[in-house]
Protein backbone atom coordinates (compact mmCIF):
# COMPACT_ATOMS: atom_id res chain seq x y z
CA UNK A 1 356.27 -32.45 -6.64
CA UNK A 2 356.59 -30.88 -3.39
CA UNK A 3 360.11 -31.11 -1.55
CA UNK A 4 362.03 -32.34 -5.07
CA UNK A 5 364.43 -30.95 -6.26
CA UNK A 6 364.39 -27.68 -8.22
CA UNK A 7 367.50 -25.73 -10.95
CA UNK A 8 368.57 -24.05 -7.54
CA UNK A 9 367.71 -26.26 -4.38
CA UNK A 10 368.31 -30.16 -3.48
CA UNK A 11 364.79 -31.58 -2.60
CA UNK A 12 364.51 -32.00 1.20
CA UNK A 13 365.68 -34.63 2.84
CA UNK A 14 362.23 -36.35 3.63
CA UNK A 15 361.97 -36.80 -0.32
CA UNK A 16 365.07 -38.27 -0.68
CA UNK A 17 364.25 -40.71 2.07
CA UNK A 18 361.24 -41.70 0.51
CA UNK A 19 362.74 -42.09 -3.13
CA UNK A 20 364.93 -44.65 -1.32
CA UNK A 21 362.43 -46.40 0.57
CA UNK A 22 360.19 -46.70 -2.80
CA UNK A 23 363.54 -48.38 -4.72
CA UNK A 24 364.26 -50.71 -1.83
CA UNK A 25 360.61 -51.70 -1.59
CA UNK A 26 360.34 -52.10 -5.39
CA UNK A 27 363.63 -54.27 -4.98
CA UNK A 28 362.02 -56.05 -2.89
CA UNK A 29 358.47 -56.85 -4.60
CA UNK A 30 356.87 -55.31 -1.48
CA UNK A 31 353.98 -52.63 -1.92
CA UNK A 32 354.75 -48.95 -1.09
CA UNK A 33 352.80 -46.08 -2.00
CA UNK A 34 353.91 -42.47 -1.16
CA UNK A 35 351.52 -39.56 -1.27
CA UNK A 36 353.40 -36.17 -1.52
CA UNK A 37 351.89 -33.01 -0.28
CA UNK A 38 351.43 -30.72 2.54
CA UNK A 39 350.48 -32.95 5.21
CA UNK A 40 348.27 -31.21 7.09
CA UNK A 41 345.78 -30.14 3.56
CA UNK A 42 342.54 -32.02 3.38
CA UNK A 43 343.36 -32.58 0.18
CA UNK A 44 346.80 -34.56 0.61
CA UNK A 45 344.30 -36.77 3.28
CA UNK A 46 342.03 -37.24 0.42
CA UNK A 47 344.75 -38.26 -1.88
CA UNK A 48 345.72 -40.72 1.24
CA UNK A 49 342.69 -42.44 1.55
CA UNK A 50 341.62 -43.01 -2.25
CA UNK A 51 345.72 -45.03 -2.39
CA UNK A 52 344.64 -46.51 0.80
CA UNK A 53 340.74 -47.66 -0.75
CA UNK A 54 341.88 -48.34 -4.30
CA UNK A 55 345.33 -50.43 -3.26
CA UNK A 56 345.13 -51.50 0.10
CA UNK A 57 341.70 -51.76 1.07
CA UNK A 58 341.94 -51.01 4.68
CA UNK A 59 344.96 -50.05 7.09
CA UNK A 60 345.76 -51.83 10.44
CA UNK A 61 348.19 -49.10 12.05
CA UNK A 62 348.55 -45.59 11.74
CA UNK A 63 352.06 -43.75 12.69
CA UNK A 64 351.79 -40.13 12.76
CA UNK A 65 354.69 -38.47 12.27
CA UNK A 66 354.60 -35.28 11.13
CA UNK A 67 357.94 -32.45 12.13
CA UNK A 68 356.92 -29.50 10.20
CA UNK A 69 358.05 -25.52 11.30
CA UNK A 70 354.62 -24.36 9.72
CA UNK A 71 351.02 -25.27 9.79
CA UNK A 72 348.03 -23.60 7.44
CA UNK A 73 344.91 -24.96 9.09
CA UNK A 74 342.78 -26.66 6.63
CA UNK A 75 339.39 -25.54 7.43
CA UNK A 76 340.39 -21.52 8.21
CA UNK A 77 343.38 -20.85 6.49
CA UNK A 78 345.26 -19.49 9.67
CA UNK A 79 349.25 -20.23 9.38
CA UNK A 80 351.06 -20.96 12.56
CA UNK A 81 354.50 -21.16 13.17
CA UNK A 82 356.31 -22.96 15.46
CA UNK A 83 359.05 -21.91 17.33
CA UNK A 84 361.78 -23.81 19.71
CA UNK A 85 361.79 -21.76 22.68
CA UNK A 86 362.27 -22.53 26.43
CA UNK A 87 359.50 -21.90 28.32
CA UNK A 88 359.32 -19.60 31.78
CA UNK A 89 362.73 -18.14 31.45
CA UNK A 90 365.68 -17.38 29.27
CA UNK A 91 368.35 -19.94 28.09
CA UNK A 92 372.03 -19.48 27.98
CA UNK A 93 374.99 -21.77 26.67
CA UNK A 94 377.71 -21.59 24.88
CA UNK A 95 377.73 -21.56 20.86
CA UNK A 96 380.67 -21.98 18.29
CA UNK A 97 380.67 -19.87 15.38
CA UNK A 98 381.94 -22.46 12.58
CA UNK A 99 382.68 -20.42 10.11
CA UNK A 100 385.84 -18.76 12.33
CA UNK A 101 385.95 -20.96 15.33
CA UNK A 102 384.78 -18.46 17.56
CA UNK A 103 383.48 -19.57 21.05
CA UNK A 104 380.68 -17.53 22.72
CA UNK A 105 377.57 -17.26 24.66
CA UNK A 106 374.02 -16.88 23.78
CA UNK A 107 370.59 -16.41 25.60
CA UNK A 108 367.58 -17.61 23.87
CA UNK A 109 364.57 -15.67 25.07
CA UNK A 110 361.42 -17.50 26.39
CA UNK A 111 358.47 -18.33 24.51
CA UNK A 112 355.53 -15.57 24.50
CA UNK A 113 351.88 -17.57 25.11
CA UNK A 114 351.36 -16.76 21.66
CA UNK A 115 354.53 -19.12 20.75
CA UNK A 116 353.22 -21.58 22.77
CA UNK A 117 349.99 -21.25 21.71
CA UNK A 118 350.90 -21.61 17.55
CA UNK A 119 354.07 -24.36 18.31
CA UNK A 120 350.93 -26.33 19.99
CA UNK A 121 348.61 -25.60 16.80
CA UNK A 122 351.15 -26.76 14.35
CA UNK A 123 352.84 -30.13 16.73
CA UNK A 124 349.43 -30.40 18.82
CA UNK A 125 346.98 -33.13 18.56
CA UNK A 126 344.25 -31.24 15.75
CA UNK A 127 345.93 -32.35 12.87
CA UNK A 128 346.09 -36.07 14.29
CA UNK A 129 342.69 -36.30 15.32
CA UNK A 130 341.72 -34.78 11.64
CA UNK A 131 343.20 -37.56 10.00
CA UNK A 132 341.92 -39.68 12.50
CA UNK A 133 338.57 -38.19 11.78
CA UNK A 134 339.32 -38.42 7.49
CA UNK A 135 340.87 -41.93 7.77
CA UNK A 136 337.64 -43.34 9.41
């Protein structure tokens, strides 16, 4: 299953989130069903709406929230990548070093247009109005 655990990596924290949600929900003879998979795939949208047909019959909300750092577009195959930039001009602060304590500065570049451009493909509103699109 994607984001549990493997022999050499935790699962991510989204999965153990989830796990917990499903257990409380069980504990509480509530329904919950989780669909795991890369959110933006047609296919994990498919795999949405046949839990959503064959359990719930319809939906009355949708929340969309998706915080991902990558984005393979499900009709071309394209991959974007995000990046957290500052736009226009450079960024400078201060930064602590935590393995030694060390204080210092650091200047964060701006975003290119092409950042831009591929942060707004993967957090943009496509993918939303795609599963708008699926769900209805």
């Amino acid at each position: 299953r994607q984001g549990a655990a493997t022999d050499n990596r935790t699962a991510t924290a989204g999965w153990y989130n989830s796990a917990a949600f499903e257990k409380a929900a069980q504990e509480a003879s509530l329904k919950s069903f989780s669909v795991t998979g890369d959110a933006f795939a047609d296919e994990t949208k498919a795999k949405t709406i046949d839990v959503i047909r064959t359990e719930l019959g319809q939906v009355d909300l949708v929340v969309y929230s998706v915080a991902s750092a990558r984005r393979i577009h499900p009709k071309t195959g394209e991959v974007f990548n995000s990046t957290l930039k500052p736009i226009g001009k450079p960024y400078t602060n201060k930064t602590v070093n935590f393995h030694n304590g060390t204080v210092s500065s650091i200047t964060i570049d701006p975003a290119t247009d092409e950042d831009i451009d591929n942060t707004v493909a993967v957090m943009g509103g496509e993918d939303w109005q795609l599963w708008m699109d699926a769900l209805l």
